mmCIF file of C-alpha atoms and ligand atoms in Angstrom:
data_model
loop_
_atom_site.group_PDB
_atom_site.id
_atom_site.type_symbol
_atom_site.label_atom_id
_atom_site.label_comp_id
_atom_site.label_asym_id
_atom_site.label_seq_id
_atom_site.Cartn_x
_atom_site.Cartn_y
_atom_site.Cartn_z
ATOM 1 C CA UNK A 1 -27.658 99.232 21.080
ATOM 2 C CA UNK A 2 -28.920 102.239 19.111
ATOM 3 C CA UNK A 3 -28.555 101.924 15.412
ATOM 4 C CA UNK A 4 -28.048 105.048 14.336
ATOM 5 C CA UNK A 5 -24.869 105.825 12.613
ATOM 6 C CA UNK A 6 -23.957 102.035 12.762
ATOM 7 C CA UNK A 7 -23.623 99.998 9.615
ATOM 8 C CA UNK A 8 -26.530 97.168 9.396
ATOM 9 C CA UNK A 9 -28.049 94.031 7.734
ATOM 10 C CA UNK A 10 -31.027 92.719 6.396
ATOM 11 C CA UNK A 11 -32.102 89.860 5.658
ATOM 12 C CA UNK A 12 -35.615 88.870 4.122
ATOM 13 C CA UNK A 13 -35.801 92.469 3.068
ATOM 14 C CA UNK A 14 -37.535 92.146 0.113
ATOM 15 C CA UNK A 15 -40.274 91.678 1.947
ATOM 16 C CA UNK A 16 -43.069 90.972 5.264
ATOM 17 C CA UNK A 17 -41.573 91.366 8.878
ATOM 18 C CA UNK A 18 -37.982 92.349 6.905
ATOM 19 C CA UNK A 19 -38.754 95.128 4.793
ATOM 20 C CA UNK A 20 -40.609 96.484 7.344
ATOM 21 C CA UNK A 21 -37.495 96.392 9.738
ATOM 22 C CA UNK A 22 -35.648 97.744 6.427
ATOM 23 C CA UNK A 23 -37.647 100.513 6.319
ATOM 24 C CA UNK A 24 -37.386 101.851 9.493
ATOM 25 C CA UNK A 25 -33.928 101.380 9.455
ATOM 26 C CA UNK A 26 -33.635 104.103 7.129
ATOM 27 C CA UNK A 27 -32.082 107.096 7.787
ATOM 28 C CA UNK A 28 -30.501 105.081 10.685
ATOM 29 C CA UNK A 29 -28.414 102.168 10.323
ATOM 30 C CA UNK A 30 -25.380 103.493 7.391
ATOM 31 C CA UNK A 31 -24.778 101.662 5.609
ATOM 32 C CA UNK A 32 -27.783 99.859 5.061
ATOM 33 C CA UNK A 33 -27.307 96.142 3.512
ATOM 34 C CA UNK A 34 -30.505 94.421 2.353
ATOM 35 C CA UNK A 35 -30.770 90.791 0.930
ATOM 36 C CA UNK A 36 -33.496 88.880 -0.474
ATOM 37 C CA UNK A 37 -34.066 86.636 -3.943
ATOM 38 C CA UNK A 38 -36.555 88.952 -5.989
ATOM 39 C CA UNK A 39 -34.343 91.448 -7.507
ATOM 40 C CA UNK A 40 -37.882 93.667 -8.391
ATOM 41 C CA UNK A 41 -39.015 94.118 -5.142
ATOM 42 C CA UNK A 42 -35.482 94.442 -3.020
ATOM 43 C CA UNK A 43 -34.713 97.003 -5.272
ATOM 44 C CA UNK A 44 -38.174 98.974 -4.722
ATOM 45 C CA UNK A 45 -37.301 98.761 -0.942
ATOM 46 C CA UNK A 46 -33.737 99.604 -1.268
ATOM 47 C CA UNK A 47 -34.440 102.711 -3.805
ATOM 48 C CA UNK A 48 -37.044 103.721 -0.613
ATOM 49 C CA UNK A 49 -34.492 103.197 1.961
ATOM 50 C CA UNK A 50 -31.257 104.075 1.001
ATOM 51 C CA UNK A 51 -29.777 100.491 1.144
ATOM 52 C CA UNK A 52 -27.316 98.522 -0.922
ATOM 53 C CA UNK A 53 -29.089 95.409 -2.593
ATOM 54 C CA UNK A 54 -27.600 92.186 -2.683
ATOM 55 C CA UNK A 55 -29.561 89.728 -4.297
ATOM 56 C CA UNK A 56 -28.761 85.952 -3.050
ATOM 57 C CA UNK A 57 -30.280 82.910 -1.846
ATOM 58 C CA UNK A 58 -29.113 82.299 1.511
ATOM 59 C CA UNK A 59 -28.811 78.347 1.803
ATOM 60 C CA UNK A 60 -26.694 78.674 -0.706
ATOM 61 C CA UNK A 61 -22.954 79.269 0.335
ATOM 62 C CA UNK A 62 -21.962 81.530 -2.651
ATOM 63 C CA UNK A 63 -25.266 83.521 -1.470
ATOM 64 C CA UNK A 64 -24.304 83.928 1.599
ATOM 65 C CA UNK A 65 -20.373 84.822 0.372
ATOM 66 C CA UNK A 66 -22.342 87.645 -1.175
ATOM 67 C CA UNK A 67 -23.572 88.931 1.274
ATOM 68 C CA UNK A 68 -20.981 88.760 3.514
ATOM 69 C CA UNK A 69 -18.661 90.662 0.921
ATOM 70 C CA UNK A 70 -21.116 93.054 0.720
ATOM 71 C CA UNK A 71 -21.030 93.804 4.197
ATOM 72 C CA UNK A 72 -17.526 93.860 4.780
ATOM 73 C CA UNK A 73 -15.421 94.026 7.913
ATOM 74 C CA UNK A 74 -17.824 96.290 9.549
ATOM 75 C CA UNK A 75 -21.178 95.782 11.143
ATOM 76 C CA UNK A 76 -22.962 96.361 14.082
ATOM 77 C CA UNK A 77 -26.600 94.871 13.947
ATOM 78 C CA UNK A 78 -27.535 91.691 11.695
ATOM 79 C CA UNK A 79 -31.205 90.758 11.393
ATOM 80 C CA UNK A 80 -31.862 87.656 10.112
ATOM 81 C CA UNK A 81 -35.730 87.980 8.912
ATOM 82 C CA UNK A 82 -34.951 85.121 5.724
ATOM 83 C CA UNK A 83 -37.695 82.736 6.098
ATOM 84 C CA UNK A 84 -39.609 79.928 4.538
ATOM 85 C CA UNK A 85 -42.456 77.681 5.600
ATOM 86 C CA UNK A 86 -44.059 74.555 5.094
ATOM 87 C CA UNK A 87 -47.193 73.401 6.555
ATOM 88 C CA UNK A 88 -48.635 70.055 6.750
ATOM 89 C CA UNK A 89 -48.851 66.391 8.523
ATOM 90 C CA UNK A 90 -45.334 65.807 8.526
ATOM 91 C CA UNK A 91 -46.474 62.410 6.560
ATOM 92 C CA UNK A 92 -47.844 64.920 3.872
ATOM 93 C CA UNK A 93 -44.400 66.801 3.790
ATOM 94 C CA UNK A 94 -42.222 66.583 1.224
ATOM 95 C CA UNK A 95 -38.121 65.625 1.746
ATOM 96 C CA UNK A 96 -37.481 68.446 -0.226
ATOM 97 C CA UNK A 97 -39.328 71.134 1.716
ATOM 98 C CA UNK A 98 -37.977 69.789 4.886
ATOM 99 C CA UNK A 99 -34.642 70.420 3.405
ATOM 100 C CA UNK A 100 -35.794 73.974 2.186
ATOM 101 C CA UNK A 101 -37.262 75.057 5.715
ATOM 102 C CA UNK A 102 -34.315 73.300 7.968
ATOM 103 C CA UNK A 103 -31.902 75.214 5.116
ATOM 104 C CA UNK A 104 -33.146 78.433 5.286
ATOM 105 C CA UNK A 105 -34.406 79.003 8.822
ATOM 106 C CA UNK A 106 -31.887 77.466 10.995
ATOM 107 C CA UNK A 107 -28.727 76.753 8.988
ATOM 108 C CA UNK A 108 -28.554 80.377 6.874
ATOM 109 C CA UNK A 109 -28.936 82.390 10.036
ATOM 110 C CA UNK A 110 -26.103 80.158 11.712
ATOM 111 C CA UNK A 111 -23.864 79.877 8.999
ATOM 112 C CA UNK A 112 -24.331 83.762 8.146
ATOM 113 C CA UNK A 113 -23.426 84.923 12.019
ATOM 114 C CA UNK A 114 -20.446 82.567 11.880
ATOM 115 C CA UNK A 115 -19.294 84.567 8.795
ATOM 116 C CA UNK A 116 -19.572 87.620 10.580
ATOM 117 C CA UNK A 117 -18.862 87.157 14.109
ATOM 118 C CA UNK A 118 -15.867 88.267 14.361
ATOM 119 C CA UNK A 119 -16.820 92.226 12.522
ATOM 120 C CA UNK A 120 -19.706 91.488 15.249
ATOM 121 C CA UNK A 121 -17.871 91.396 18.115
ATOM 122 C CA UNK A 122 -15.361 94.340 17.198
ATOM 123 C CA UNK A 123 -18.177 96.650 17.057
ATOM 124 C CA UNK A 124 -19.979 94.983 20.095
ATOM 125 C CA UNK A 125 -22.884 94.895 17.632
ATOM 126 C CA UNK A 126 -26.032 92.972 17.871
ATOM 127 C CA UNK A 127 -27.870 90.162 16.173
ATOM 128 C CA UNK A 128 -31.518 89.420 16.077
ATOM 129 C CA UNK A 129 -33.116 86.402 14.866
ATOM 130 C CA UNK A 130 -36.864 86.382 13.490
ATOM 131 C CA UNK A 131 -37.752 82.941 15.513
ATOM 132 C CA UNK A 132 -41.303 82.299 15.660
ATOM 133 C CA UNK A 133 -44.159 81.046 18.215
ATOM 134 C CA UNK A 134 -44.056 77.820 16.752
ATOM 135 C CA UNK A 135 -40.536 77.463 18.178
ATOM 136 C CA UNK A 136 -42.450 76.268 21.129
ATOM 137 C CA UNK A 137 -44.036 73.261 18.845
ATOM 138 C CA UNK A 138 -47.246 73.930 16.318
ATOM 139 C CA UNK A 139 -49.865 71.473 15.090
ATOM 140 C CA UNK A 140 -49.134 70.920 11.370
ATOM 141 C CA UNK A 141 -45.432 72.744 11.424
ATOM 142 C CA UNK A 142 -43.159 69.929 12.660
ATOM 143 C CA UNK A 143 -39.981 70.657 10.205
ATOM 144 C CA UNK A 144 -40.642 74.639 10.599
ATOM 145 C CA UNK A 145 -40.977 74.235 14.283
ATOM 146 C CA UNK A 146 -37.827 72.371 14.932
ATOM 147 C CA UNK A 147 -35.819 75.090 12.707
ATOM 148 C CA UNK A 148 -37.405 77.785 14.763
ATOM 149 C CA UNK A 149 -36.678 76.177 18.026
ATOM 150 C CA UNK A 150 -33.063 75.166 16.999
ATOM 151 C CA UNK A 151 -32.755 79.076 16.120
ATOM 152 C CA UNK A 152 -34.311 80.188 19.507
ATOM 153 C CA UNK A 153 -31.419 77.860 21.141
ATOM 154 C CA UNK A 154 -28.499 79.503 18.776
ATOM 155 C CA UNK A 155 -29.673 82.892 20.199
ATOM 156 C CA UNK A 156 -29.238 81.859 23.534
ATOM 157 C CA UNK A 157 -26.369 80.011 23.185
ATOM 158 C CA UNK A 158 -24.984 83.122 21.748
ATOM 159 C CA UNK A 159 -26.129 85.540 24.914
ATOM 160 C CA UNK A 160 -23.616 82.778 26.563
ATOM 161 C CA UNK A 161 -20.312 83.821 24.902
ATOM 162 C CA UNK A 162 -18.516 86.608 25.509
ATOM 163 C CA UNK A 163 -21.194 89.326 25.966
ATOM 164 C CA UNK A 164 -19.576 91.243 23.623
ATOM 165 C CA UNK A 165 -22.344 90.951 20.524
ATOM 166 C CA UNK A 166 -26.096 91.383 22.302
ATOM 167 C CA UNK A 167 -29.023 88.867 20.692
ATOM 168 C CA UNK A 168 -32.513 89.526 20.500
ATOM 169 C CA UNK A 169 -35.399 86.468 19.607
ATOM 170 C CA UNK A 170 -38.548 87.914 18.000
ATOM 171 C CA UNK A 171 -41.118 85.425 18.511
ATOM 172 C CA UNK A 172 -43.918 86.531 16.380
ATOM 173 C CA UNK A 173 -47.191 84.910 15.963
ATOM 174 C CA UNK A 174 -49.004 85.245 12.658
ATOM 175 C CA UNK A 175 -48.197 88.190 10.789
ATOM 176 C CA UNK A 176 -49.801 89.563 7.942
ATOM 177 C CA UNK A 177 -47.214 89.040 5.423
ATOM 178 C CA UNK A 178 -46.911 86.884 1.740
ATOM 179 C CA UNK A 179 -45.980 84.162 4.037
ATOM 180 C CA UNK A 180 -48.639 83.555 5.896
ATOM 181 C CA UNK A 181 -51.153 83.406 2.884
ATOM 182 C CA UNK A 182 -48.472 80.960 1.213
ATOM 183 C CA UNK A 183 -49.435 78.980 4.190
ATOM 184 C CA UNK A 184 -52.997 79.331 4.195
ATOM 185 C CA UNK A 185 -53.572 80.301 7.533
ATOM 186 C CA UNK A 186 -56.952 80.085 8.903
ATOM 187 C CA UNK A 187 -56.733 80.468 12.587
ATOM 188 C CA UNK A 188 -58.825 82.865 14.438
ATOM 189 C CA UNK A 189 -56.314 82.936 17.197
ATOM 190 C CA UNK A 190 -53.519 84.265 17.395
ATOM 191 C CA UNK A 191 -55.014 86.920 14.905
ATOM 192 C CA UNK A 192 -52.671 88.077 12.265
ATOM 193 C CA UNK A 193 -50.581 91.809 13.166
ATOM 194 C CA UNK A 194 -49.389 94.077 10.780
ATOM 195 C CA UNK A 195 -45.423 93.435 9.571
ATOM 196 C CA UNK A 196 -44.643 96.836 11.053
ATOM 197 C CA UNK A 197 -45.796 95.825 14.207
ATOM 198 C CA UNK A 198 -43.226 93.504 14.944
ATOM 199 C CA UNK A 199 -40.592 95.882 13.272
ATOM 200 C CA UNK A 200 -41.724 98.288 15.955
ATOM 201 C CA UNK A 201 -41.197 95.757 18.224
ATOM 202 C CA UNK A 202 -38.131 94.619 17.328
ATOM 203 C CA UNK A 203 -36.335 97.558 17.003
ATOM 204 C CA UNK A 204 -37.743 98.534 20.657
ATOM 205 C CA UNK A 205 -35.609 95.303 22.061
ATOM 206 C CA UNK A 206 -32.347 96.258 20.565
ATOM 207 C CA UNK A 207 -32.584 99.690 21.609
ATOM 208 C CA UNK A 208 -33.476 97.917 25.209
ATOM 209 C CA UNK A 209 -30.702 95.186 25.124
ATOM 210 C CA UNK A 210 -33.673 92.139 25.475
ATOM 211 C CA UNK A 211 -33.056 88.536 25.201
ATOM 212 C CA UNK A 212 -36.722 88.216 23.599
ATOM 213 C CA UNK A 213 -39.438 89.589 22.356
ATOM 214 C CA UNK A 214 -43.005 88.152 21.402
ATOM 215 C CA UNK A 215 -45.003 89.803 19.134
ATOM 216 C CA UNK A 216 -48.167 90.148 20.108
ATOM 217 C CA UNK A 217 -47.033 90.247 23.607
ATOM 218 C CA UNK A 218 -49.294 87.747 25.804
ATOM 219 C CA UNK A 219 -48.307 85.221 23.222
ATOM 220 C CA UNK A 220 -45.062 85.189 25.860
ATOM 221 C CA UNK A 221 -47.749 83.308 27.877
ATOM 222 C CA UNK A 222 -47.506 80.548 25.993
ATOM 223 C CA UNK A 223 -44.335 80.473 26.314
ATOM 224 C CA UNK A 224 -44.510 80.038 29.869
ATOM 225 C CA UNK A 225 -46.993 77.668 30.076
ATOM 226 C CA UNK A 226 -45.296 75.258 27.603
ATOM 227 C CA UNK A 227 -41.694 75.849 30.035
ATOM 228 C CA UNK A 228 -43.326 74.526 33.633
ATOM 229 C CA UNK A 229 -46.391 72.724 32.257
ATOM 230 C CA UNK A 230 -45.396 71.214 28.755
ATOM 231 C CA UNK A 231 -48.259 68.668 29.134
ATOM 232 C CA UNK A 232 -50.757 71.096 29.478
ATOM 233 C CA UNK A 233 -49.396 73.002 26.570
ATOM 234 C CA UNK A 234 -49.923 70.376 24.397
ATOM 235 C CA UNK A 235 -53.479 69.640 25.402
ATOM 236 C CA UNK A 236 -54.094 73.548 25.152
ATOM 237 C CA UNK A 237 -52.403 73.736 21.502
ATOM 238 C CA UNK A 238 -54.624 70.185 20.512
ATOM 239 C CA UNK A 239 -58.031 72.333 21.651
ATOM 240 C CA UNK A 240 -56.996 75.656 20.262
ATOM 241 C CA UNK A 241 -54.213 75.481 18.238
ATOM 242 C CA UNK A 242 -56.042 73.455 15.219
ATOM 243 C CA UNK A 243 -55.567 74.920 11.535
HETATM 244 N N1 NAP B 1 -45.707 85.780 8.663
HETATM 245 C C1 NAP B 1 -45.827 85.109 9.792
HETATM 246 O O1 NAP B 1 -46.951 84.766 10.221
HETATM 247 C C2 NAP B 1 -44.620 84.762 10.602
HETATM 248 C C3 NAP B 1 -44.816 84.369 11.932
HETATM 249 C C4 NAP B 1 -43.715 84.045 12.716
HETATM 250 C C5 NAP B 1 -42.446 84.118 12.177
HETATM 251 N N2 NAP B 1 -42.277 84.487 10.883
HETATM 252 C C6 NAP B 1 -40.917 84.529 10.364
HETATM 253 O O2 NAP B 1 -40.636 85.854 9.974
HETATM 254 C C7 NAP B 1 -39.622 85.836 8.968
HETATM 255 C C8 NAP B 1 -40.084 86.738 7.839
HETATM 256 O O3 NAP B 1 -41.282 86.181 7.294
HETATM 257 P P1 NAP B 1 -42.353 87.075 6.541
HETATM 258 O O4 NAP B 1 -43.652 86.800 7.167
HETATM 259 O O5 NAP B 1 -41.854 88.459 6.421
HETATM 260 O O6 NAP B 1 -42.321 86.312 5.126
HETATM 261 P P2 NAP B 1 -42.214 86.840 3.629
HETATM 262 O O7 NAP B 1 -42.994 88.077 3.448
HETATM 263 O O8 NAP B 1 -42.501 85.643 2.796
HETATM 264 O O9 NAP B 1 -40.649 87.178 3.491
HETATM 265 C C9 NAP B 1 -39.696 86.163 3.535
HETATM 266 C C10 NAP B 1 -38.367 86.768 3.147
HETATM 267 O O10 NAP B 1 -37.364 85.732 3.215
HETATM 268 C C11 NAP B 1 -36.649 85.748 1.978
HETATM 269 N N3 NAP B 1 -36.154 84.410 1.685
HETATM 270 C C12 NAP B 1 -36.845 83.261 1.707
HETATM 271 N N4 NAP B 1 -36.059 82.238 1.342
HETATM 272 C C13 NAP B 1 -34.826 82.773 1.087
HETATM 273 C C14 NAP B 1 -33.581 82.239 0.664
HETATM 274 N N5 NAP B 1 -33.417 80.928 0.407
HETATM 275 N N6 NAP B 1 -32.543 83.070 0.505
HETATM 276 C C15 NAP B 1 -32.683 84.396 0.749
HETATM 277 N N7 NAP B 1 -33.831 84.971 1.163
HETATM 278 C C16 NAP B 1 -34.897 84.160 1.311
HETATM 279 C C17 NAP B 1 -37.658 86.209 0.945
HETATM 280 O O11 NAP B 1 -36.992 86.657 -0.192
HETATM 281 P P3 NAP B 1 -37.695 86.687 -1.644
HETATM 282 O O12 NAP B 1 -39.163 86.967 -1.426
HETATM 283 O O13 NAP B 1 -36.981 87.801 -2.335
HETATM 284 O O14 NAP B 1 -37.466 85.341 -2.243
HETATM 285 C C18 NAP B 1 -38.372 87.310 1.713
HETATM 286 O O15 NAP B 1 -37.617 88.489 1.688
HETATM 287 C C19 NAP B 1 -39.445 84.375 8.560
HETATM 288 O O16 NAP B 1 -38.289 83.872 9.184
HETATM 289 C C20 NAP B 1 -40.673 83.692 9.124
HETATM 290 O O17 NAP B 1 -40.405 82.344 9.454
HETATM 291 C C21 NAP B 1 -43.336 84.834 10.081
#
């Protein structure tokens, strides 16, 4: 689908891979809906875009009643770009952040395209979910891996109903966002891309209609590898994938 003229969401907007996708949305997608927590900076990038801010935590049904009131009957693309990460041992992680990540990455986004399914498929919009790489299984992410891969699986159990609404997985590696410092990456491979880059990217596979899109693009490779040859995955990921 092309998103000009048709009304949009986004979440995560207030900042990384999400504002950027907010930004270039502008001008485009009318209206424009952006949500994040951080009333300062949504604001900055909905006074730059055009949009309507909605401030709300998304794990939090009220949040997400927001939003969804916000957006009203109509709406033709949804990007769910919300995140939150936690990276350790899963011995060093704490209850709580497993409930965060599990919360915010996996049960917001499913919750949220519930809500607004049905507006979806009247406009036979489209969805795209910000997955991640370590949907495939990272050293150090266990709890932020399974949310990723659980939301890989929604989007393609969603390419299996009707047809009507098309999904798109963005599968980025690391991107140079608040996030990944929060995490304190320190990988030299995959080497961090810029936030627009995967906005670029991403807007390129709804235009296109494609199940998935990986960000930068040989990290699909992986992907393979890990689908016919899971062993060999993990002994690649235990020799390179180290924090
Ligand atoms: N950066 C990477 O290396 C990387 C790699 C692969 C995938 N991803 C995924 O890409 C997505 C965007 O990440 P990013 O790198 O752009 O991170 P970011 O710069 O930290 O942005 C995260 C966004 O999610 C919002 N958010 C977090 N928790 C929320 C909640 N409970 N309710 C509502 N909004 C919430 C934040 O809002 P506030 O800041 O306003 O609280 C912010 O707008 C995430 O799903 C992340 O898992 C990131």
């Amino acid at each position: 689908m092309r998103p000009d003229g048709a009304p949009a969401l986004v979440t995560g907007a207030s900042s990384g891979i999400g504002e950027a996708i907010a930004r270039r949305l502008a001008g485009r997608a009318r209206p424009l809906v952006l949500t994040g927590r951080d009333r300062t900076r949504l604001d900055v990038v909905a006074a730059a875009t055009g949009g309507r801010a909605v401030v709300a935590d998304l794990t939090d049904p009220a949040g997400r009643a927001a939003v969804t009131d916000a957006v009203g009957v109509e709406v033709g693309l949804v990007v769910h770009a919300a995140g939150a990460g936690v990276a350790a041992p899963l011995d060093g992680t704490s209850a709580a952040d497993v409930d965060t990540v599990l919360a915010t990455d996996l049960a917001a986004p499913v919750q949220l395209t519930r809500a607004l399914w049905p507006a979806l498929r009247a406009a036979r919009g489209h969805v795209v979910v910000v997955s991640s790489i370590a949907a495939l299984g990272v050293a150090d992410e266990a709890a932020y891996s399974a949310a990723k891969a659980g939301l890989r699986a929604f989007a393609d159990a969603l390419r299996l109903e009707d047809g009507a609404v098309g999904v798109t997985t963005v599968l980025p590696g690391a991107v140079d966002t608040p996030f990944l410092a929060r995490r304190g990456y320190a990988r030299a491979v995959p080497r961090p891309v810029p936030p627009g880059r995967v906005a670029e990217a991403t807007l390129r596979a709804v235009e296109r209609g494609r199940a998935e899109v990986f960000v930068p693009r040989w990290l699909r490779a992986a992907s393979v590898v890990h689908g016919i040859a899971p062993g060999a995955f993990t002994a690649l990921s235990r020799r390179f994938g180290g924090a």
